[in-house]
CSV table of C-alpha atoms in Angstrom, one decimal:
chain,number,residue,atom,x,y,z
A,1,VAL,CA,0.0,0.0,0.0
A,2,ALA,CA,1.6,3.3,-1.1
A,3,LEU,CA,2.4,5.8,1.7
A,4,ARG,CA,-0.1,8.6,2.2
A,5,ILE,CA,1.1,11.7,4.2
A,6,SER,CA,-1.0,14.5,5.5
A,7,ALA,CA,-0.5,17.2,8.1
A,8,SER,CA,-2.8,19.2,10.3
A,9,ALA,CA,-2.4,21.7,13.0
A,10,ALA,CA,-3.2,20.7,16.6
A,11,VAL,CA,-3.1,23.0,19.6
A,12,ASP,CA,0.3,21.7,20.7
A,13,GLY,CA,1.9,21.7,17.2
A,14,PRO,CA,1.6,20.0,13.9
A,15,VAL,CA,0.5,16.4,13.5
A,16,VAL,CA,1.8,14.4,10.5
A,17,VAL,CA,-0.4,11.4,9.7
A,18,LEU,CA,1.3,8.5,7.9
A,19,SER,CA,-0.6,5.6,6.4
A,20,GLY,CA,0.5,2.7,4.3
A,21,GLU,CA,4.1,1.6,3.7
A,22,ALA,CA,7.1,4.0,4.2
A,23,ASP,CA,10.2,2.9,2.4
A,24,LEU,CA,13.0,4.2,0.1
A,25,THR,CA,10.6,5.3,-2.6
A,26,THR,CA,8.8,7.6,-0.2
A,27,THR,CA,11.6,9.1,2.0
A,28,GLU,CA,11.9,12.3,0.0
A,29,ARG,CA,8.2,13.1,0.5
A,30,LEU,CA,8.5,12.3,4.2
A,31,ARG,CA,11.6,14.4,4.5
A,32,GLU,CA,9.9,17.4,2.7
A,33,MET,CA,6.8,17.1,4.9
A,34,LEU,CA,8.8,17.0,8.1
A,35,ALA,CA,11.0,19.9,6.9
A,36,THR,CA,7.9,21.9,6.2
A,37,GLN,CA,6.6,21.3,9.7
A,38,LEU,CA,9.9,22.1,11.3
A,39,SER,CA,10.2,25.3,9.3
A,40,THR,CA,7.2,26.7,11.2
A,41,GLY,CA,9.5,26.9,14.2
A,42,ALA,CA,7.4,24.2,16.0
A,43,ARG,CA,9.0,22.5,19.0
A,44,LEU,CA,6.6,19.7,19.2
A,45,VAL,CA,5.9,17.6,16.0
A,46,THR,CA,3.7,14.6,16.3
A,47,VAL,CA,3.8,11.7,13.8
A,48,ASP,CA,0.6,9.7,13.9
A,49,ALA,CA,1.7,6.2,12.9
A,50,SER,CA,-1.5,4.3,13.8
A,51,GLU,CA,-2.2,3.6,10.1
A,52,LEU,CA,1.5,3.0,9.1
A,53,SER,CA,1.9,-0.7,8.3
A,54,PHE,CA,5.6,-0.6,7.4
A,55,LEU,CA,8.6,1.5,8.0
A,56,ASP,CA,12.1,0.8,6.6
A,57,SER,CA,15.5,2.0,7.8
A,58,ALA,CA,15.6,4.9,5.2
A,59,SER,CA,12.4,6.3,6.6
A,60,LEU,CA,13.5,5.7,10.1
A,61,ARG,CA,16.7,7.7,9.3
A,62,VAL,CA,14.5,10.6,8.2
A,63,LEU,CA,12.5,10.5,11.4
A,64,VAL,CA,15.5,10.3,13.6
A,65,LEU,CA,17.3,13.2,11.8
A,66,ALA,CA,14.1,15.3,12.2
A,67,ALA,CA,14.0,14.4,15.9
A,68,ARG,CA,17.6,15.5,16.3
A,69,ALA,CA,16.9,18.8,14.6
A,70,LEU,CA,14.0,19.3,17.0
A,71,GLN,CA,16.1,18.3,20.0
A,72,ALA,CA,18.7,21.0,18.9
A,73,ARG,CA,15.9,23.6,19.5
A,74,HIS,CA,14.8,21.8,22.7
A,75,GLY,CA,11.9,20.3,20.9
A,76,THR,CA,10.5,16.8,20.6
A,77,LEU,CA,9.3,14.5,17.9
A,78,VAL,CA,6.5,12.3,19.2
A,79,PHE,CA,5.9,9.1,17.3
A,80,ALA,CA,2.4,8.0,18.3
A,81,ARG,CA,0.5,4.8,18.2
A,82,PRO,CA,2.9,2.6,16.1
A,83,GLN,CA,1.6,-0.8,15.0
A,84,PRO,CA,3.4,-3.9,16.4
A,85,LEU,CA,5.7,-4.4,13.4
A,86,VAL,CA,6.8,-0.7,13.4
A,87,ALA,CA,7.1,-0.7,17.2
A,88,ARG,CA,9.4,-3.7,16.9
A,89,LEU,CA,11.5,-2.0,14.3
A,90,LEU,CA,11.9,1.0,16.6
A,91,GLU,CA,12.9,-1.3,19.5
A,92,ILE,CA,15.4,-3.4,17.4
A,93,THR,CA,17.2,-0.3,16.1
A,94,GLY,CA,17.2,1.6,19.4
A,95,ALA,CA,15.2,4.3,17.6
A,96,ASP,CA,12.7,4.2,20.5
A,97,ARG,CA,15.4,5.9,22.6
A,98,LEU,CA,15.8,8.7,20.0
A,99,LEU,CA,12.1,9.3,19.3
A,100,ASP,CA,9.4,9.9,21.9
A,101,VAL,CA,7.4,6.9,21.2
A,102,GLN,CA,3.9,7.0,22.7
A,103,GLU,CA,1.8,3.9,22.4
A,104,SER,CA,-1.6,5.6,23.2
A,105,ALA,CA,-1.3,9.4,22.6
A,106,GLU,CA,-4.5,11.3,22.2
A,107,LEU,CA,-4.0,13.3,19.0
A,108,GLY,CA,-5.5,16.5,17.9
A,109,TRP,CA,-7.4,17.1,21.1
A,110,PRO,CA,-8.2,19.7,22.1
A,111,PRO,CA,-8.9,20.9,18.5
A,112,PRO,CA,-7.0,24.0,17.4
A,113,ARG,CA,-8.4,27.3,18.6
A,114,PRO,CA,-9.9,29.6,16.0
A,115,SER,CA,-7.5,32.3,15.2
B,1,MET,CA,56.7,-14.8,26.3
B,2,LYS,CA,55.8,-12.0,28.6
B,3,THR,CA,53.6,-11.3,31.6
B,4,GLU,CA,51.2,-8.3,31.5
B,5,PRO,CA,52.0,-5.7,34.1
B,6,ALA,CA,49.3,-5.8,36.7
B,7,GLY,CA,46.7,-3.0,37.0
B,8,ARG,CA,47.4,-1.1,33.8
B,9,PRO,CA,44.1,-0.1,32.3
B,10,GLY,CA,43.6,-0.3,28.6
B,11,ARG,CA,42.0,-2.0,25.6
B,12,PHE,CA,42.8,-5.7,25.2
B,13,HIS,CA,41.2,-8.5,23.1
B,14,GLU,CA,42.8,-11.7,24.0
B,15,VAL,CA,42.1,-15.4,23.6
B,16,GLY,CA,42.8,-18.5,25.7
B,17,PHE,CA,42.3,-22.1,25.0
B,18,TYR,CA,41.4,-24.8,27.5
B,19,ARG,CA,40.7,-28.5,27.5
B,20,SER,CA,39.4,-29.1,31.0
B,21,ASP,CA,37.4,-27.3,33.7
B,22,ALA,CA,40.6,-26.9,35.6
B,23,GLU,CA,42.3,-25.0,32.7
B,24,PHE,CA,39.1,-23.0,32.2
B,25,GLY,CA,39.2,-22.0,35.8
B,26,ALA,CA,42.9,-21.1,35.6
B,27,LEU,CA,42.1,-18.8,32.7
B,28,ILE,CA,39.0,-17.1,34.0
B,29,VAL,CA,39.2,-16.9,37.8
B,30,PRO,CA,42.3,-14.6,38.1
B,31,PHE,CA,40.9,-12.4,35.4
B,32,VAL,CA,37.6,-11.9,37.2
B,33,GLU,CA,39.1,-11.7,40.8
B,34,GLU,CA,41.7,-9.1,39.8
B,35,GLY,CA,38.9,-7.0,38.2
B,36,VAL,CA,36.7,-7.3,41.3
B,37,THR,CA,39.6,-6.4,43.6
B,38,ALA,CA,40.4,-3.4,41.6
B,39,GLY,CA,36.8,-2.2,41.7
B,40,GLN,CA,36.3,-2.7,37.9
B,41,PRO,CA,33.0,-3.8,36.4
B,42,VAL,CA,33.3,-7.5,35.3
B,43,ILE,CA,30.6,-8.8,32.8
B,44,ILE,CA,30.2,-12.5,32.2
B,45,GLY,CA,28.1,-13.8,29.3
B,46,TYR,CA,28.4,-17.5,29.8
B,47,ASP,CA,25.8,-20.3,29.5
B,48,ASP,CA,24.3,-21.7,32.7
B,49,ARG,CA,26.8,-24.5,33.2
B,50,LYS,CA,29.9,-22.3,32.9
B,51,ALA,CA,28.3,-19.5,34.8
B,52,SER,CA,27.5,-21.8,37.8
B,53,LEU,CA,31.0,-23.3,37.6
B,54,LEU,CA,32.5,-19.8,37.7
B,55,ARG,CA,30.2,-18.7,40.5
B,56,SER,CA,31.3,-21.7,42.6
B,57,TRP,CA,34.9,-20.7,42.2
B,58,LEU,CA,34.6,-16.9,43.0
B,59,TYR,CA,35.1,-15.4,46.4
B,60,ASP,CA,32.2,-12.9,45.8
B,61,PRO,CA,30.1,-13.9,42.8
B,62,GLY,CA,27.7,-11.1,43.7
B,63,ALA,CA,30.3,-8.5,42.6
B,64,VAL,CA,30.2,-9.9,39.0
B,65,ALA,CA,27.5,-9.1,36.4
B,66,PHE,CA,26.4,-12.4,35.0
B,67,ILE,CA,24.2,-11.8,31.9
B,68,ALA,CA,21.9,-14.7,31.7
B,69,ASP,CA,19.9,-13.3,28.8
B,70,SER,CA,20.7,-15.6,25.8
B,71,SER,CA,19.7,-12.9,23.4
B,72,LEU,CA,23.0,-11.1,24.2
B,73,TYR,CA,24.6,-13.4,21.6
B,74,ALA,CA,21.6,-13.7,19.3
B,75,THR,CA,23.5,-12.1,16.4
B,76,PRO,CA,26.9,-10.5,16.2
B,77,ALA,CA,25.4,-7.0,15.6
B,78,ARG,CA,23.1,-7.4,18.6
B,79,ALA,CA,26.0,-8.5,20.8
B,80,ILE,CA,28.0,-5.4,19.7
B,81,ALA,CA,25.1,-3.1,20.2
B,82,SER,CA,24.2,-4.6,23.6
B,83,TYR,CA,27.7,-4.4,24.9
B,84,TRP,CA,28.0,-0.9,23.5
B,85,GLN,CA,25.0,0.2,25.7
B,86,ILE,CA,26.4,-1.6,28.7
B,87,PHE,CA,29.8,0.1,28.3
B,88,GLU,CA,28.2,3.6,27.9
B,89,ARG,CA,26.3,3.1,31.2
B,90,LEU,CA,29.4,1.9,33.0
B,91,ILE,CA,31.6,4.7,31.8
B,92,ALA,CA,28.9,7.3,32.7
B,93,ALA,CA,28.9,5.7,36.2
B,94,GLY,CA,32.7,6.3,36.4
B,95,ALA,CA,34.3,3.1,35.3
B,96,THR,CA,37.8,3.4,34.0
B,97,GLN,CA,38.4,-0.2,33.1
B,98,ILE,CA,35.7,-2.8,32.1
B,99,ARG,CA,36.4,-6.6,31.9
B,100,ILE,CA,34.2,-8.9,29.8
B,101,ALA,CA,34.2,-12.6,29.0
B,102,GLY,CA,31.6,-14.3,27.0
B,103,ASP,CA,31.0,-17.3,24.8
B,104,VAL,CA,30.8,-16.8,21.1
B,105,PRO,CA,28.3,-19.4,19.7
B,106,HIS,CA,29.7,-22.3,17.7
B,107,GLU,CA,28.7,-25.8,17.0
B,108,GLY,CA,30.8,-27.1,19.9
B,109,ASN,CA,28.7,-25.2,22.5
B,110,GLY,CA,25.3,-25.8,20.8
B,111,GLY,CA,25.3,-22.6,18.7
B,112,ARG,CA,26.2,-21.7,15.1
B,113,PHE,CA,29.4,-20.0,14.3
B,114,ALA,CA,28.3,-18.4,11.0
B,115,GLY,CA,28.9,-14.7,11.2
B,116,TRP,CA,30.8,-14.8,14.5
B,117,ASP,CA,34.2,-14.8,12.6
B,118,ARG,CA,33.5,-11.2,11.6
B,119,TYR,CA,32.4,-10.4,15.2
B,120,GLU,CA,35.7,-11.6,16.6
B,121,SER,CA,37.6,-9.5,14.1
B,122,ALA,CA,35.4,-6.5,14.6
B,123,ALA,CA,35.9,-6.7,18.4
B,124,ASN,CA,39.4,-5.4,17.9
B,125,THR,CA,38.2,-1.9,16.9
B,126,VAL,CA,34.5,-1.6,17.3
B,127,TRP,CA,34.6,-0.6,21.0
B,128,ASP,CA,37.8,1.5,20.7
B,129,ARG,CA,36.3,4.4,22.6
B,130,PHE,CA,35.8,2.2,25.7
B,131,PRO,CA,38.5,0.8,28.0
B,132,VAL,CA,37.4,-2.8,27.5
B,133,TRP,CA,39.5,-5.8,28.4
B,134,SER,CA,37.9,-8.7,26.7
B,135,ARG,CA,39.1,-12.3,27.4
B,136,CYS,CA,37.6,-14.9,24.9
B,137,LEU,CA,38.1,-18.5,26.0
B,138,TYR,CA,37.5,-21.4,23.7
B,139,ASP,CA,37.1,-25.0,24.7
B,140,ALA,CA,39.6,-26.6,22.3
B,141,SER,CA,38.1,-30.0,23.0
B,142,THR,CA,34.7,-29.1,21.5
B,143,ALA,CA,35.4,-26.2,19.0
B,144,ALA,CA,35.9,-27.2,15.4
B,145,PRO,CA,39.3,-26.6,13.8
B,146,ARG,CA,38.0,-23.7,11.7
B,147,VAL,CA,36.6,-22.0,14.8
B,148,LEU,CA,39.9,-22.3,16.6
B,149,ASP,CA,41.6,-21.0,13.4
B,150,ILE,CA,39.4,-17.9,13.5
B,151,ALA,CA,40.0,-17.5,17.2
B,152,ALA,CA,43.8,-17.6,16.5
B,153,ARG,CA,43.6,-15.0,13.7
B,154,THR,CA,41.4,-12.5,15.5
B,155,HIS,CA,43.1,-11.9,18.9
B,156,PRO,CA,46.4,-9.9,19.1
B,157,ARG,CA,47.5,-11.9,22.1
B,158,ILE,CA,47.1,-15.4,23.7
B,159,VAL,CA,46.7,-16.0,27.4
B,160,LEU,CA,47.9,-19.3,28.8
B,161,PRO,CA,46.4,-21.2,31.8
B,162,SER,CA,49.6,-20.3,33.6
B,163,GLY,CA,48.7,-16.6,33.3
B,164,GLN,CA,51.5,-15.9,30.8
B,165,TYR,CA,50.9,-14.0,27.6
B,166,LEU,CA,52.1,-14.8,24.1
B,167,ALA,CA,52.1,-12.3,21.3
B,168,ASN,CA,50.0,-13.8,18.6
B,169,ARG,CA,51.9,-14.0,15.3
B,170,ARG,CA,48.9,-15.3,13.4
B,171,TYR,CA,46.8,-12.2,14.2
B,172,GLN,CA,45.3,-10.4,11.3
B,173,ASP,CA,44.2,-6.8,11.5
B,174,LEU,CA,40.6,-5.9,10.6
B,175,ALA,CA,41.7,-4.8,7.1
B,176,ASP,CA,43.7,-8.0,6.5
B,177,PHE,CA,41.2,-10.4,8.1
B,178,GLU,CA,39.9,-13.1,5.8
B,179,PRO,CA,36.5,-14.2,7.0
B,180,LEU,CA,35.3,-17.8,6.4
B,181,PRO,CA,33.5,-18.3,3.1
B,182,PRO,CA,29.8,-18.8,3.7
B,183,ASP,CA,28.7,-22.4,3.5
B,184,PRO,CA,26.4,-23.1,0.6
B,185,ASP,CA,22.7,-23.4,1.5
B,186,PRO,CA,21.1,-26.7,0.4
B,187,LEU,CA,18.2,-24.8,-1.0
B,188,GLU,CA,20.5,-23.1,-3.5
B,189,ARG,CA,20.8,-26.4,-5.3
B,190,SER,CA,17.3,-26.2,-6.6
B,191,ALA,CA,15.6,-23.6,-8.8
B,192,PRO,CA,14.2,-20.6,-6.9
B,193,ALA,CA,10.5,-20.3,-6.4
B,194,ILE,CA,10.7,-16.8,-7.9
B,195,GLU,CA,13.3,-14.6,-9.6
B,196,MET,CA,12.7,-10.9,-9.9
B,197,SER,CA,14.7,-8.4,-12.0
B,198,ASP,CA,15.3,-4.9,-10.7
B,199,PRO,CA,12.4,-5.2,-8.2
B,200,SER,CA,11.4,-2.5,-5.8
B,201,ALA,CA,11.8,-3.2,-2.1
B,202,ALA,CA,8.0,-3.4,-1.8
B,203,GLN,CA,7.7,-6.0,-4.5
B,204,VAL,CA,10.3,-8.2,-2.8
B,205,ARG,CA,8.7,-7.7,0.6
B,206,HIS,CA,5.3,-8.7,-0.8
B,207,ALA,CA,6.8,-11.7,-2.7
B,208,VAL,CA,8.4,-13.0,0.5
B,209,THR,CA,5.1,-12.6,2.4
B,210,SER,CA,3.1,-14.5,-0.2
B,211,ILE,CA,5.6,-17.3,-0.9
B,212,GLY,CA,6.8,-17.7,2.7
B,213,GLY,CA,3.4,-17.6,4.5
B,214,GLY,CA,3.0,-20.7,6.6
B,215,GLN,CA,6.6,-22.0,5.9
B,216,VAL,CA,8.2,-20.5,9.0
B,217,PRO,CA,6.8,-18.9,12.3
B,218,ASP,CA,5.2,-15.5,11.7
B,219,THR,CA,7.9,-13.6,13.6
B,220,ALA,CA,10.6,-15.2,11.5
B,221,LEU,CA,8.7,-14.4,8.3
B,222,GLU,CA,8.3,-10.8,9.5
B,223,ASP,CA,12.1,-10.5,10.0
B,224,LEU,CA,12.7,-11.9,6.6
B,225,VAL,CA,10.3,-9.5,5.0
B,226,ILE,CA,12.0,-6.6,6.7
B,227,GLY,CA,15.5,-7.9,5.9
B,228,ALA,CA,14.7,-8.6,2.2
B,229,GLY,CA,13.3,-5.1,1.8
B,230,GLU,CA,16.4,-3.6,3.4
B,231,ALA,CA,18.7,-5.7,1.1
B,232,VAL,CA,16.9,-4.4,-2.0
B,233,SER,CA,17.1,-0.8,-0.7
B,234,ASN,CA,20.8,-1.3,0.0
B,235,ALA,CA,21.5,-2.7,-3.5
B,236,ARG,CA,19.6,0.2,-5.1
B,237,GLN,CA,21.3,2.9,-3.1
B,238,HIS,CA,24.9,1.5,-2.9
B,239,GLY,CA,25.2,-1.3,-5.4
B,240,SER,CA,25.0,-1.3,-9.2
B,241,LEU,CA,22.1,-2.3,-11.4
B,242,PRO,CA,20.8,-4.8,-12.4
B,243,VAL,CA,19.5,-6.0,-9.1
B,244,THR,CA,18.2,-9.6,-8.9
B,245,ALA,CA,16.1,-11.1,-6.1
B,246,ARG,CA,15.6,-14.8,-5.7
B,247,ILE,CA,13.5,-16.6,-3.2
B,248,TRP,CA,13.6,-20.3,-2.3
B,249,THR,CA,11.4,-22.2,0.2
B,250,GLY,CA,11.5,-25.7,1.5
B,251,SER,CA,11.4,-27.8,4.7
B,252,GLY,CA,10.6,-25.1,7.1
B,253,ARG,CA,13.1,-22.6,5.7
B,254,ILE,CA,13.0,-19.6,3.4
B,255,LEU,CA,16.1,-18.2,1.6
B,256,VAL,CA,16.4,-14.9,-0.1
B,257,HIS,CA,19.3,-13.7,-2.4
B,258,VAL,CA,19.5,-10.0,-3.3
B,259,HIS,CA,22.3,-9.6,-5.9
B,260,ASP,CA,23.7,-6.5,-7.5
B,261,THR,CA,26.7,-6.1,-9.9
B,262,GLY,CA,28.7,-3.8,-7.6
B,263,PRO,CA,31.7,-4.8,-5.5
B,264,GLY,CA,29.8,-4.7,-2.2
B,265,PRO,CA,30.7,-2.6,0.9
B,266,GLY,CA,34.4,-1.9,1.3
B,267,ASP,CA,34.1,-1.5,5.1
B,268,PRO,CA,34.9,-4.8,6.9
B,269,LEU,CA,32.6,-3.6,9.7
B,270,ALA,CA,29.6,-3.2,7.3
B,271,GLY,CA,26.4,-4.2,9.1
B,272,LEU,CA,28.0,-4.6,12.5
B,273,VAL,CA,28.4,-1.1,14.0
B,274,PRO,CA,25.3,0.4,15.7
B,275,VAL,CA,23.9,2.9,13.3
B,276,TRP,CA,23.1,5.5,16.0
B,277,THR,CA,26.8,5.9,16.6
B,278,ARG,CA,27.2,7.4,13.1
B,279,PRO,CA,26.1,11.1,12.7
B,280,GLY,CA,24.2,10.6,9.4
B,281,LEU,CA,23.0,7.2,10.4
B,282,ASP,CA,24.8,5.7,7.4
B,283,GLY,CA,24.7,2.0,6.6
B,284,ALA,CA,21.3,1.5,8.3
B,285,GLU,CA,20.1,-1.0,5.8
B,286,LEU,CA,22.9,-3.6,6.4
B,287,TRP,CA,22.9,-2.9,10.1
B,288,LEU,CA,19.2,-3.5,10.5
B,289,MET,CA,19.3,-6.8,8.6
B,290,HIS,CA,22.1,-7.9,10.9
B,291,MET,CA,20.0,-7.1,14.0
B,292,LEU,CA,17.1,-9.3,12.9
B,293,ASP,CA,16.7,-13.0,13.8
B,294,LEU,CA,18.1,-14.1,10.4
B,295,ASP,CA,21.1,-15.9,9.1
B,296,VAL,CA,22.9,-13.1,7.1
B,297,ALA,CA,25.8,-13.7,4.7
B,298,LEU,CA,27.5,-11.1,2.6
B,299,ILE,CA,28.9,-12.9,-0.4
B,300,ARG,CA,31.3,-11.3,-2.8
B,301,SER,CA,32.0,-12.9,-6.2
B,302,ARG,CA,33.3,-12.0,-9.6
B,303,ASP,CA,29.9,-11.1,-10.8
B,304,GLY,CA,29.0,-8.9,-7.9
B,305,PHE,CA,27.7,-8.8,-4.4
B,306,THR,CA,24.9,-10.9,-2.8
B,307,VAL,CA,23.1,-10.5,0.5
B,308,ARG,CA,21.9,-13.9,1.5
B,309,LEU,CA,19.1,-14.0,4.2
B,310,ALA,CA,17.6,-17.1,5.6
B,311,ALA,CA,14.8,-17.7,8.1
B,312,GLY,CA,13.7,-20.9,9.7
B,313,THR,CA,15.7,-24.0,10.6
């Protein structure tokens, strides 16, 4: 299943929603989306992985490099609700120590305030 | 022949050979007791029998960290990464010298030696940033000649049961080390179930899933799916086209070849060094496949480079 990427603004910061399979063929789109969210100056970026069925090392590298960029500005990349296979990949690679993995984050709540 | 000056901290990777429990004790007990007396962390990764034997010989076995978790030596890359994390914690806690002794799996102790030849060679440099004194003891009565040959080629010095040291003239540096040629897999004698030319990683992942379903336990198949995808990504990024993937199945086992026409990685440590130690996280594909519960072989030949992955028994 091809990767679908979308982003929305929650009250704490942007939420990037991934669904499908993330691999070498989709890393550039993932990198661009995260760069766009980071360019807003956000210090909390949340990746909703609940519909992400696969993640390869190239995609993981993009996520970890984004997390490091956020850490450099005292920010955090939250990687929320990974499926078991993706969670296992994070554990095997030790990426679960580099990302803030949250098994049951409540995303997008409360909704963004009207501006 | 020389004797090591006592108490000098540093980085050592040494080997000893024994043929009896008495010789084993003579090689390991002073190493452990000296470390404990000097207040150094001592980490032992032995199987139950050898760990109990050692405990019974020590003055204060509670001062030694026995790692009973058999997953420590699940794969060479995992052993390197696990020790790396242990060393980081110990150094942060103030350790200035760390001693370790563990059992590399080989057929003589109920394990499989494939891949551990590269581990023993890598151990000479991979933990360079840590003051680690590693003593590797091999049971010469059970280890196969090729295992003993690798042990003799991967340790700069030999320790004798008498406590004396020998400089090892057979030692080969990492760059000069010749690993064992991978054994042929019996499945390779037959035609593959499928052969794919220049496939995407996703195509190979899905092929492994559909061909391998029910052939091996689900977790083993999952690891093979991940590893096969990584092998294709690695070939496409770092190898040369064409890339060919072949998949075999049979008798509870699945085998995948991912071949490209490039020379393969030049780094003898490829796939063994934890990727998070590298600033750009380079080499993640080969490293990840070495962290999975798979048999991994990197095969160089005149027509290119093949990553061979196998799951099952």
